[in-house]
Coordinates of C-alpha atoms and ligand atoms in Angstrom, one line a residue:
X1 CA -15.1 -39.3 2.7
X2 CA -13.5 -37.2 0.0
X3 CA -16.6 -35.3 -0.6
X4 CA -15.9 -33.8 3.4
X5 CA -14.3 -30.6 4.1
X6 CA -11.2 -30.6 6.8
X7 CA -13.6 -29.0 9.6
X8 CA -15.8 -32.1 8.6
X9 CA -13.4 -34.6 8.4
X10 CA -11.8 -33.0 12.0
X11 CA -15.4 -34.0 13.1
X12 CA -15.8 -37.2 12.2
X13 CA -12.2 -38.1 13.2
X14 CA -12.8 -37.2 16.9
X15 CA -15.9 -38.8 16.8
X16 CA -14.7 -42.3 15.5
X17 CA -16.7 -42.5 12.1
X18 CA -13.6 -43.5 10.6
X19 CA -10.1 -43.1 11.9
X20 CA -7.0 -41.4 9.8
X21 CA -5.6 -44.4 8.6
X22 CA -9.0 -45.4 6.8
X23 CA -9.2 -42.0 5.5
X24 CA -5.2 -41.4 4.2
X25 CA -5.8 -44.9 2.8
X26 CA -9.1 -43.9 0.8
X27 CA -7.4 -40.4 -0.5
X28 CA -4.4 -42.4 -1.6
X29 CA -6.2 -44.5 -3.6
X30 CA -8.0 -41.5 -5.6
X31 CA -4.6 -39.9 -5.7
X32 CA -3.1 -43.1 -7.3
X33 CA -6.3 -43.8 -9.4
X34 CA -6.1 -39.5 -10.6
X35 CA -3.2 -38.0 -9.7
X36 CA -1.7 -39.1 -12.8
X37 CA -4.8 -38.2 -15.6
X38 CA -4.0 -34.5 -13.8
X39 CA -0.6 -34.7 -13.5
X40 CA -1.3 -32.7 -10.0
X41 CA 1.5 -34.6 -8.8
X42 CA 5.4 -34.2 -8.5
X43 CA 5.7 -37.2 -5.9
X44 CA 3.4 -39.7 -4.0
X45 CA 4.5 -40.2 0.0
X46 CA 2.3 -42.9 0.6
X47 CA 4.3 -45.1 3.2
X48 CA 5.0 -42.0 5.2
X49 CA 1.4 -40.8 4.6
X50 CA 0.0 -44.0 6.5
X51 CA 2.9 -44.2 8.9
X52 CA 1.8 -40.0 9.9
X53 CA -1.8 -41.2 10.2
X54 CA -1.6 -44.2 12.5
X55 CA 0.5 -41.8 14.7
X56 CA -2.1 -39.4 14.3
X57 CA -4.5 -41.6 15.4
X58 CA -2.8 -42.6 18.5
X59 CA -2.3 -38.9 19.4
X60 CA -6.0 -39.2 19.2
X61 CA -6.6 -41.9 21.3
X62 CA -4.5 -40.4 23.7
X63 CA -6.8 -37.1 23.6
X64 CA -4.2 -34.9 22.3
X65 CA -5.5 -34.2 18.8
X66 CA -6.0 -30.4 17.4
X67 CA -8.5 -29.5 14.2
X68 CA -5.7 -31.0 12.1
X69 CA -4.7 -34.6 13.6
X70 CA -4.7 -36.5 11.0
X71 CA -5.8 -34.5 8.2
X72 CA -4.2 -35.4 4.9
X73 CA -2.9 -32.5 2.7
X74 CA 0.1 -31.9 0.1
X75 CA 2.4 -29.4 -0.1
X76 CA 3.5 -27.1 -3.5
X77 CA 7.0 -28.9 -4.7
X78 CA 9.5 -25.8 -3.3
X79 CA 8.3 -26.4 0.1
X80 CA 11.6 -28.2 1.5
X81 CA 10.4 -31.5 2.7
X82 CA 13.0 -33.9 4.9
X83 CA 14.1 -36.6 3.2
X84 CA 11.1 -36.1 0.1
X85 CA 12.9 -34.6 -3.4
X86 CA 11.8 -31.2 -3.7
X87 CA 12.1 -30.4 -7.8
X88 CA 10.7 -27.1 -7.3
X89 CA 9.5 -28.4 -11.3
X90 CA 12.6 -27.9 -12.4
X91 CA 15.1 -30.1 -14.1
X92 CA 17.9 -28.4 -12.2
X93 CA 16.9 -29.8 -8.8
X94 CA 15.1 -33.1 -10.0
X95 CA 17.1 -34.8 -7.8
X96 CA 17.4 -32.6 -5.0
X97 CA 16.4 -34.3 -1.5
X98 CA 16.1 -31.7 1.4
X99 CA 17.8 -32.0 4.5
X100 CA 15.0 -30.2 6.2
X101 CA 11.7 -28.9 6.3
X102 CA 10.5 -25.7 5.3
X103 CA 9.1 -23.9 9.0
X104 CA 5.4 -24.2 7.4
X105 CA 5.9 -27.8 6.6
X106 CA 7.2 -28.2 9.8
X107 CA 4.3 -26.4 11.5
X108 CA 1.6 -28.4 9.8
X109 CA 3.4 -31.6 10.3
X110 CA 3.4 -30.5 14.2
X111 CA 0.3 -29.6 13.8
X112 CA -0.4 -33.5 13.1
X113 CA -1.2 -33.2 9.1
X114 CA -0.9 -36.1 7.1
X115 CA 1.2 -35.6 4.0
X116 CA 0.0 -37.7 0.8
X117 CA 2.7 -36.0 -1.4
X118 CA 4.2 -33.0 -3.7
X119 CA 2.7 -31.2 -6.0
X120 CA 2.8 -30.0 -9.3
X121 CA 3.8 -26.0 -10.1
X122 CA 4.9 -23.8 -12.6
X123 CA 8.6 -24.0 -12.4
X124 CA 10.2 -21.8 -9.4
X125 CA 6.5 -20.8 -9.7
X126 CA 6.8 -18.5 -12.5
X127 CA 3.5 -18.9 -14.4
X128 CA 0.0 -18.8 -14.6
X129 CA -0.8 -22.0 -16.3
X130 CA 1.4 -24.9 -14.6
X131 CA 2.5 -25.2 -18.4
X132 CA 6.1 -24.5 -17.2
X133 CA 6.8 -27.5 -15.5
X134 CA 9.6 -30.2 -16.3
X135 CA 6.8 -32.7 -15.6
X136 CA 4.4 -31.4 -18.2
X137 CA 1.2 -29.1 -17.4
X138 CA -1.2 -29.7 -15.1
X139 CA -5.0 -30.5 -16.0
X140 CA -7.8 -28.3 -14.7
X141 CA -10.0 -31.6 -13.5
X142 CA -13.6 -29.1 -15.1
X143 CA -12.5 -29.8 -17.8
X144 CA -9.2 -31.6 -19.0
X145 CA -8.2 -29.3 -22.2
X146 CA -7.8 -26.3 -19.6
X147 CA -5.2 -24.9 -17.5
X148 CA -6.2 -25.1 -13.4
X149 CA -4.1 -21.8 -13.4
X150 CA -0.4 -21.3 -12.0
X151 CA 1.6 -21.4 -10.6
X152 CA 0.0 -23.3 -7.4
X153 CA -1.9 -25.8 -10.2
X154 CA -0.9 -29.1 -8.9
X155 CA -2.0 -28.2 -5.3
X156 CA -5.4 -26.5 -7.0
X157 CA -6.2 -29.4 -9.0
X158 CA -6.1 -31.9 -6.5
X159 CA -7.8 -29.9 -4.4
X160 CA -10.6 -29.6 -6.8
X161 CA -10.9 -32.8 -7.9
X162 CA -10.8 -34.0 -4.1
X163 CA -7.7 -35.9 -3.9
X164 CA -6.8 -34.1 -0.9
X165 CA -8.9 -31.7 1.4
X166 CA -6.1 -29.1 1.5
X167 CA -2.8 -28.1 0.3
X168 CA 0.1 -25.2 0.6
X169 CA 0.5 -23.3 -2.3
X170 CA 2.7 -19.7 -3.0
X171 CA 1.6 -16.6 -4.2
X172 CA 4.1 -14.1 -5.6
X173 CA 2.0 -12.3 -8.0
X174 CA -1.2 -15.0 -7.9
X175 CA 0.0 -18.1 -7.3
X176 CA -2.6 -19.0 -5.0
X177 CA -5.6 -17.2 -5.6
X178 CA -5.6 -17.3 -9.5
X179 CA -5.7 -21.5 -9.2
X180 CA -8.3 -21.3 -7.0
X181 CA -10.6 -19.1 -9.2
X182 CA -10.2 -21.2 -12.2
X183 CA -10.4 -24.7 -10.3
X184 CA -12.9 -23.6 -8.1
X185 CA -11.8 -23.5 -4.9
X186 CA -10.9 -21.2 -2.0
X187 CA -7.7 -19.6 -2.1
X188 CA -5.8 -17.7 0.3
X189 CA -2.7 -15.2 0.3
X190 CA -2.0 -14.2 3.7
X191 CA -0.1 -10.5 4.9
X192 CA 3.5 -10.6 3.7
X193 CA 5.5 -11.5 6.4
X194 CA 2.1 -13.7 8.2
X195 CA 3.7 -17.2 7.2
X196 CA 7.4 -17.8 7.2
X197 CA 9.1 -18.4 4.2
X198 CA 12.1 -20.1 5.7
X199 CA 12.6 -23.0 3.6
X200 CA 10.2 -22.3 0.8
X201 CA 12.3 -21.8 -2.3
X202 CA 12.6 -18.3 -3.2
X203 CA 11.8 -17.2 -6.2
X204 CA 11.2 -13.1 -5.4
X205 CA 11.7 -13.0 -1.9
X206 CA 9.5 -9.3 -0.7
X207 CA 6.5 -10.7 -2.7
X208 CA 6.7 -14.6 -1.7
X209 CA 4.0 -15.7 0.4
X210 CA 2.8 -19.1 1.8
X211 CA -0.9 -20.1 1.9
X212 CA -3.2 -22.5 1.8
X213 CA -6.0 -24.3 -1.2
X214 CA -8.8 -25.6 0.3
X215 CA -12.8 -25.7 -0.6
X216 CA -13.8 -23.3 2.6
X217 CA -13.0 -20.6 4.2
X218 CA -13.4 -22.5 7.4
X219 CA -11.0 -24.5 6.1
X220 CA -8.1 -21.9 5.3
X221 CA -8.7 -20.3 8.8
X222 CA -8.2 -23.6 10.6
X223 CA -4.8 -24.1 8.4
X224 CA -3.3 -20.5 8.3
X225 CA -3.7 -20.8 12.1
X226 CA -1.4 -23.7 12.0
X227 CA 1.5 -22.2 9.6
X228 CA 1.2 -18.7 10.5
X229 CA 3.7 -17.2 13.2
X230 CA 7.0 -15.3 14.1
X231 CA 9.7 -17.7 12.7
X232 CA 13.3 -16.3 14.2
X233 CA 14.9 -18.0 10.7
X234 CA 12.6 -15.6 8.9
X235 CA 13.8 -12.3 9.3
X236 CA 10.8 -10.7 7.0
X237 CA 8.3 -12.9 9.6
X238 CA 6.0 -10.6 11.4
X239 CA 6.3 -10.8 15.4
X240 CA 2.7 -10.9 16.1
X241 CA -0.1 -13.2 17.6
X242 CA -1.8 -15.1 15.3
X243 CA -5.4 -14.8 16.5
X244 CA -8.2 -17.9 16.6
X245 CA -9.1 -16.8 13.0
X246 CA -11.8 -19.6 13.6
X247 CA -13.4 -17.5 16.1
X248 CA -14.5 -14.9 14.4
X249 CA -15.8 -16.4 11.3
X250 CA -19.1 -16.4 12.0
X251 CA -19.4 -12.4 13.1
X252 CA -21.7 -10.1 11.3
X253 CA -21.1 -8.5 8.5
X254 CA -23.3 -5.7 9.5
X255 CA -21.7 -2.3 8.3
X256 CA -19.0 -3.7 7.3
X257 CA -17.4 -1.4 4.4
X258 CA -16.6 -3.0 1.6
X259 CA -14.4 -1.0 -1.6
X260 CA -15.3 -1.8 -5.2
X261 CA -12.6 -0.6 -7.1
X262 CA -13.3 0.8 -10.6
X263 CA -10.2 0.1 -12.3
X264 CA -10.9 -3.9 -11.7
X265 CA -14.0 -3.7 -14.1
X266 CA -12.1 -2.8 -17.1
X267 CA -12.1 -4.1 -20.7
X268 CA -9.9 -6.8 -20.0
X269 CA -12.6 -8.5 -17.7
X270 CA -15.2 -11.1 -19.0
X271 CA -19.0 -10.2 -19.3
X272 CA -19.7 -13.3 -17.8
X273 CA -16.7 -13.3 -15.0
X274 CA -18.4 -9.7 -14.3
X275 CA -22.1 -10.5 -14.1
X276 CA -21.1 -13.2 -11.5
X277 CA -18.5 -11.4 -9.6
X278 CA -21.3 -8.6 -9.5
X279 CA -23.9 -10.8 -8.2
X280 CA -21.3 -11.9 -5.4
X281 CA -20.9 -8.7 -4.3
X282 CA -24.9 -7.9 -4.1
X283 CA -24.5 -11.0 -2.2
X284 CA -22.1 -9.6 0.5
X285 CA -24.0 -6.7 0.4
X286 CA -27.6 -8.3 1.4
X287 CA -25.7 -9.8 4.4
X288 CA -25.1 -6.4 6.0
X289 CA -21.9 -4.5 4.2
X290 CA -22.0 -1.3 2.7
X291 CA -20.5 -1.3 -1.0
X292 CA -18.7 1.6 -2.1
X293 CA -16.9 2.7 -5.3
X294 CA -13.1 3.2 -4.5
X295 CA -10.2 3.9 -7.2
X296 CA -6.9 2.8 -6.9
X297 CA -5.6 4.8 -9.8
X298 CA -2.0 3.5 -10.3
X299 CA -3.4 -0.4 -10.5
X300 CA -2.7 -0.3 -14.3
X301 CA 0.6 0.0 -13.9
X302 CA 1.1 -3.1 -11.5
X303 CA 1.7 -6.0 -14.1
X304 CA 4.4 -3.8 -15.7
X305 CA 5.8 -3.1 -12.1
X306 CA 6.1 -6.8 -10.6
X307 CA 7.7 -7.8 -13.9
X308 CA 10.6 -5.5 -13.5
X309 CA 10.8 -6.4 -9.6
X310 CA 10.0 -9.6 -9.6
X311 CA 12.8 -10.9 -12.4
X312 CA 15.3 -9.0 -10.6
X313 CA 14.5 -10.1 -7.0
X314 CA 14.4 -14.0 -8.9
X315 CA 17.9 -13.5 -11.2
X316 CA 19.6 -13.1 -7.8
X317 CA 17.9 -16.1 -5.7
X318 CA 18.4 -18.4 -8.9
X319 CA 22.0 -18.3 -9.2
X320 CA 22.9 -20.3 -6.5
X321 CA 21.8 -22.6 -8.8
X322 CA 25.2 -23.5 -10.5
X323 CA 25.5 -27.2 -10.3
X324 CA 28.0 -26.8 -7.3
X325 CA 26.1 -27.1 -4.4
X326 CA 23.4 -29.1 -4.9
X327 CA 21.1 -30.3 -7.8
X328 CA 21.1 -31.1 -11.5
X329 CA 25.2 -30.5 -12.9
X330 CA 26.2 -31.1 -17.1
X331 CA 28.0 -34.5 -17.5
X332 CA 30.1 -33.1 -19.7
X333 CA 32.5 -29.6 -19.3
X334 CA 35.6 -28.0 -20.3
X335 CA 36.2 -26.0 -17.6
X336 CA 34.0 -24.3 -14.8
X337 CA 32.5 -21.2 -16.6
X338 CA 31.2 -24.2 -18.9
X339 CA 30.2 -26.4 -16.5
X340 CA 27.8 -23.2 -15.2
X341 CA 26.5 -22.9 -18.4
X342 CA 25.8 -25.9 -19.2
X343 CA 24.2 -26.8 -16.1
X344 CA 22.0 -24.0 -16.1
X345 CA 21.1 -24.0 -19.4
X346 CA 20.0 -27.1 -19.3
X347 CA 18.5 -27.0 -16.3
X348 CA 16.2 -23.8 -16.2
X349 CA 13.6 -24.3 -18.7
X350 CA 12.4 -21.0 -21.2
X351 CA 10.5 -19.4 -19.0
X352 CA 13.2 -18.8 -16.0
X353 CA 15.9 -17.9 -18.6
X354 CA 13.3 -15.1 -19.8
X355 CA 12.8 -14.0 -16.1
X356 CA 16.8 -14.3 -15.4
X357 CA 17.7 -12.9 -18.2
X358 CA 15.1 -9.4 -17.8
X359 CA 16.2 -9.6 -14.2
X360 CA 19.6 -9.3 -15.0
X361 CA 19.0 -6.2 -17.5
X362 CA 17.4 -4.4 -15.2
X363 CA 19.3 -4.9 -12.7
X364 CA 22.7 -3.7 -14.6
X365 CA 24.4 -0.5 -14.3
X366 CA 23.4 1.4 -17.2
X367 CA 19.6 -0.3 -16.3
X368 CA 19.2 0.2 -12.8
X369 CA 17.7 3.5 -12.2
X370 CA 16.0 3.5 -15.6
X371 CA 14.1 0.1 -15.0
X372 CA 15.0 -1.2 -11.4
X373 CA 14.5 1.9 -9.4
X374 CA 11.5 3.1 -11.1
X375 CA 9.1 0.3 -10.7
X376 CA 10.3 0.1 -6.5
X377 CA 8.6 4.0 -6.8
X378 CA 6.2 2.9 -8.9
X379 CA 5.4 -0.2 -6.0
X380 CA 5.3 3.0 -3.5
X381 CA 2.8 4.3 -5.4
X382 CA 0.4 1.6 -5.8
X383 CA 0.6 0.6 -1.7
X384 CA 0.2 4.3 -1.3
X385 CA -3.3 3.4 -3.2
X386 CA -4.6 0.7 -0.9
X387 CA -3.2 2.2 2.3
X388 CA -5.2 5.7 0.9
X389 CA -8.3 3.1 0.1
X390 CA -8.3 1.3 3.7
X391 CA -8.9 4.9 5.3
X392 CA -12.3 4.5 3.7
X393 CA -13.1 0.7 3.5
X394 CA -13.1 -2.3 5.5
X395 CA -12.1 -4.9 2.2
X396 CA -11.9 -4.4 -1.2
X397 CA -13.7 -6.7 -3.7
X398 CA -13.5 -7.8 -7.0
X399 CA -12.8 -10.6 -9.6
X400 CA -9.8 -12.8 -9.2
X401 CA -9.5 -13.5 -12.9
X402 CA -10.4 -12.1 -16.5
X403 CA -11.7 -15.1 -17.9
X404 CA -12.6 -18.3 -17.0
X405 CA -9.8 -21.3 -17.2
X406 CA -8.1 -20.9 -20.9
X407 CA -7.4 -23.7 -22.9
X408 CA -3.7 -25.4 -22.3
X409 CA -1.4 -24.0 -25.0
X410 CA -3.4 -21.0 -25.3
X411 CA -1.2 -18.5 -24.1
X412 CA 2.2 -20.4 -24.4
X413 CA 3.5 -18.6 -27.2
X414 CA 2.2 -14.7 -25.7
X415 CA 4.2 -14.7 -22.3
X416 CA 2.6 -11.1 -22.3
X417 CA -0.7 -11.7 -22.4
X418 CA -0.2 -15.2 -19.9
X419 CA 1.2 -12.5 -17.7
X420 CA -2.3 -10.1 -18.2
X421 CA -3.9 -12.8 -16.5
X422 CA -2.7 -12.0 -13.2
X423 CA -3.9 -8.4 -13.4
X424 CA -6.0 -8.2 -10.5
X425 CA -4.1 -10.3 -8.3
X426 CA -0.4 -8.9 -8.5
X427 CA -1.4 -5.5 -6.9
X428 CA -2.0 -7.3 -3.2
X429 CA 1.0 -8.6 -3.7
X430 CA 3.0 -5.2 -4.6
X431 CA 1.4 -3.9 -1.6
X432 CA 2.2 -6.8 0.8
X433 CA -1.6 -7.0 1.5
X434 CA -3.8 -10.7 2.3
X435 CA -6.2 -11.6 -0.6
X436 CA -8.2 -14.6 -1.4
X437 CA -10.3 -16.0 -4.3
X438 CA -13.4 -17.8 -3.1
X439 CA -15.8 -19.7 -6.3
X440 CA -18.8 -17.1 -7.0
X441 CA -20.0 -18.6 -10.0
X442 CA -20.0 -21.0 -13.2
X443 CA -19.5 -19.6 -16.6
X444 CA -20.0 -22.5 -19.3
X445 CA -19.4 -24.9 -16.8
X446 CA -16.1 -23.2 -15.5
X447 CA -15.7 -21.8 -12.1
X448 CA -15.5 -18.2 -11.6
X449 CA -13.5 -16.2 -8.1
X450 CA -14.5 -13.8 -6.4
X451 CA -11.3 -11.5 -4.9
X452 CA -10.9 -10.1 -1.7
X453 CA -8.2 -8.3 -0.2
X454 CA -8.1 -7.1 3.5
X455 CA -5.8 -4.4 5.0
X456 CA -2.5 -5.9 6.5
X457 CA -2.9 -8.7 8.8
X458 CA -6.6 -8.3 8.2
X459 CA -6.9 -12.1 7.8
X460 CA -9.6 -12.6 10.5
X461 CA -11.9 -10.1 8.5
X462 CA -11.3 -11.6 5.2
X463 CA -11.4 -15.1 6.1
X464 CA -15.1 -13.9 8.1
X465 CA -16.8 -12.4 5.1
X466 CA -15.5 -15.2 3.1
X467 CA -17.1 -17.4 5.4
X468 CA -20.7 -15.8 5.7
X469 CA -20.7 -15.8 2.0
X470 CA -20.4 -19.1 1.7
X471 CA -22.8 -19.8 4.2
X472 CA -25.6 -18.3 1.9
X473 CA -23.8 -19.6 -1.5
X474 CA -23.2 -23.1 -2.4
X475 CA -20.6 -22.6 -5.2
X476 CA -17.6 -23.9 -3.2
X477 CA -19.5 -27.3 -2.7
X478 CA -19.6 -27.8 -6.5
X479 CA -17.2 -30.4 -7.5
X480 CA -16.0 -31.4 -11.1
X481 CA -17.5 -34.3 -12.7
X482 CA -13.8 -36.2 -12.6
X483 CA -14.8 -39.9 -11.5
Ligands
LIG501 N1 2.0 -15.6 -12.6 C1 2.9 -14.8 -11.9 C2 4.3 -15.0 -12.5 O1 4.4 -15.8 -13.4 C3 2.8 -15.0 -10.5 C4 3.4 -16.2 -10.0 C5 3.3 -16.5 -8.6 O2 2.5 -15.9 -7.9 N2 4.2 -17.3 -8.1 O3 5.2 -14.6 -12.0

């Protein structure tokens, strides 16, 4: 059963092969039995998991079940989940227990999802490893010395090592699609403003975006077609239909025009991450689109960009974390400036005081047009990039990664080069575009992604050549040798 993608599993649901309790039942018991080895999880809901799929089944017996009636998933630990602690990984809300659920939690639950639990994450998502996380890292399941990536590595890794058949992740700068290229499955960032973010915790709100970790594109199209959507306590949320992104999956890609940008095959990238990502794209190519080179000349200057932005946007979201309202507070105080302190230094681990503390700089008076004001031009340039590239192409193509999954502790002591890794990602994200990572290839046993990024609200089109690639590769079926 675990072996089965969600479009299978939808199939053999509706035709009685085994009914959702049998199934949530079976997925709990390889959560239980590998959950902990990965540390993919944050917490296990398995009464409620078994209570949503006996309802499930009755809205099935009833005939009023959807693609995702009774489908088990999990969702990244800053979705806010009723009732379910919600630690976003971080010591300062390690008790918190939401009062309600995030509009995409809310959405799949409707939807009739079954969830088996919270996952594992970078804390406030800020990484590329799932090192940062008050629960200890997260263990790529292709090998258990490696990082799955970050900051969506919980969700990623049970994903991979099929715990779960999908799961929601975030993407800020990566979060999504670089776990999914080094874990091997499919990964996608939907158009800013696609999904509502309206009770996802924020950690840089104009580049946080909901998505979804499964092993098919099939898959993500039957799932973003659940979460996406106008949301009226999103104000960023995009008022348009969400088409049947299902229906066009299987459309040619005859003529379709796909951009190979130049800048993505630089020194940085792997010889082996770039033979396969190469061999993807001839791949694409034999089933009908026409590969051009494109530039995107300011690209280099995106990792410096988001991590100006992104600090700033975070240093403001974070301090309503003051041991006030809700979460973690110090035992012990003088006085309230120390009770601040305390609490949030101990709460925040290294990594978010680094972010807070950069965010803060910039953002300060003598700071804010050298540093802050800069990189939002520099931002304008880069999306002036991809807008001046979608005059000429349909998609644009390339590796999700440099390398393959790196070995945990590997990076921990270079923030600088940890944050290198997201190189190719972060510029979708600049330019509020969709991108996904699908698997196009093993290097030493490790999967390799394949990137592809759509103009906005171009899911349908990425999702579609996504899916005819997978028709002709068989890379996303691979699965880690884990039990
Ligand atoms: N790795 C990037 C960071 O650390 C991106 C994280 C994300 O997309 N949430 O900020």
């Amino acid at each position: 059963m675990h072996d089965k993608t969600i479009a299978q599993l939808s199939r053999s649901l509706e035709s009685g092969d085994f009914s959702s309790e049998e199934l949530t039942t079976h997925l709990l018991g390889r959560v239980e039995r590998l959950g902990p080895q990965l540390n993919a999880f944050v917490t296990v809901t398995g009464e409620l998991a078994l209570e949503q799929a006996r309802a499930a089944d009755q809205r099935r017996a009833a005939g009023d079940a959807g693609p995702l009636t009774g489908i088990p998933i999990v969702h990244k630990d800053l979705f806010c989940t009723k009732g379910v602690l919600t630690t976003c990984a971080s010591r300062i809300l390690d008790n918190f227990v939401s009062p309600y659920d995030a509009t995409v939690v809310k959405n799949l639950r409707e939807a009739g999802t079954v969830m088996l639990g919270k996952t594992n994450m970078d804390e406030f998502a800020m990484g590329s490893s799932n090192e940062n996380s008050c629960f200890g890292p997260v263990k790529n399941p292709w090998d258990e010395t490696r990082v799955p990536g970050g900051s969506s590595g919980g969700s990623a890794a049970a994903v991979a090592a099929r715990l779960v058949p999908g799961a929601t992740g975030t993407d800020t700068g990566g979060s999504i699609r670089q776990p999914a290229a080094l874990s091997g499955i499919t990964g996608l960032k939907p158009t800013y403003g696609r999904v509502s973010r309206y009770g996802m915790v924020a950690f840089a709100s104009s580049l946080d975006q909901a998505g979804t970790l499964t092993r098919s594109a099939e898959d993500a199209a039957i799932m973003l077609g659940a979460m996406a959507g106008f949301d009226p306590k999103d104000s960023t949320s995009a008022e348009k239909d969400v088409p049947d992104y299902r229906a066009t999956l299987d459309d040619s890609l005859d003529g379709l025009r796909i951009g190979v940008p130049r800048e993505f095959f630089d020194d940085g990238l792997a010889p082996a991450n770039k033979t396969a990502v190469e061999d993807a794209i001839r791949e694409l190519e034999k089933l009908g689109a026409k590969i051009s080179e494109i530039r995107l000349p300011n690209l280099g200057l995106s990792v410096p960009t988001y991590y100006v932005v992104a600090p700033a946007e975070c240093s403001s979201n974070l301090s309503r974390f003051d041991g006030v309202r809700f979460g973690h507070r110090a035992e012990k105080y003088a006085d309230l400036t120390d009770m601040y302190e305390k609490t949030r230094g101990e709460g925040f681990g290294a990594e978010v005081k680094r972010r807070i503390m950069t965010g803060t700089y910039v953002l300060s008076a003598g700071y804010y047009d050298a540093y802050y004001l800069k990189a939002q031009k520099v931002r304008q340039l880069i999306a002036a990039d991809y807008a001046e590239a979608f005059k000429s192409v349909d998609l644009i193509a390339g590796p999700t990664t440099p390398t393959p999954a790196f070995e945990l502790g590997a990076k921990t002591d270079d923030p600088i080069t940890m944050y290198l890794n997201d190189i190719y990602t972060i510029g979708a994200n600049l330019a509020g575009l969709p991108g996904l990572s699908v698997p196009c290839g093993l290097v030493d046993d490790l999967p390799v992604g394949l990137q592809i990024v759509g103009s906005h609200f171009g899911e349908a089109r990425l999702l579609n050549a996504a899916h005819r690639f997978q028709q002709v590769t068989d890379w996303h079926t691979r699965a880690p040798e884990i039990d």
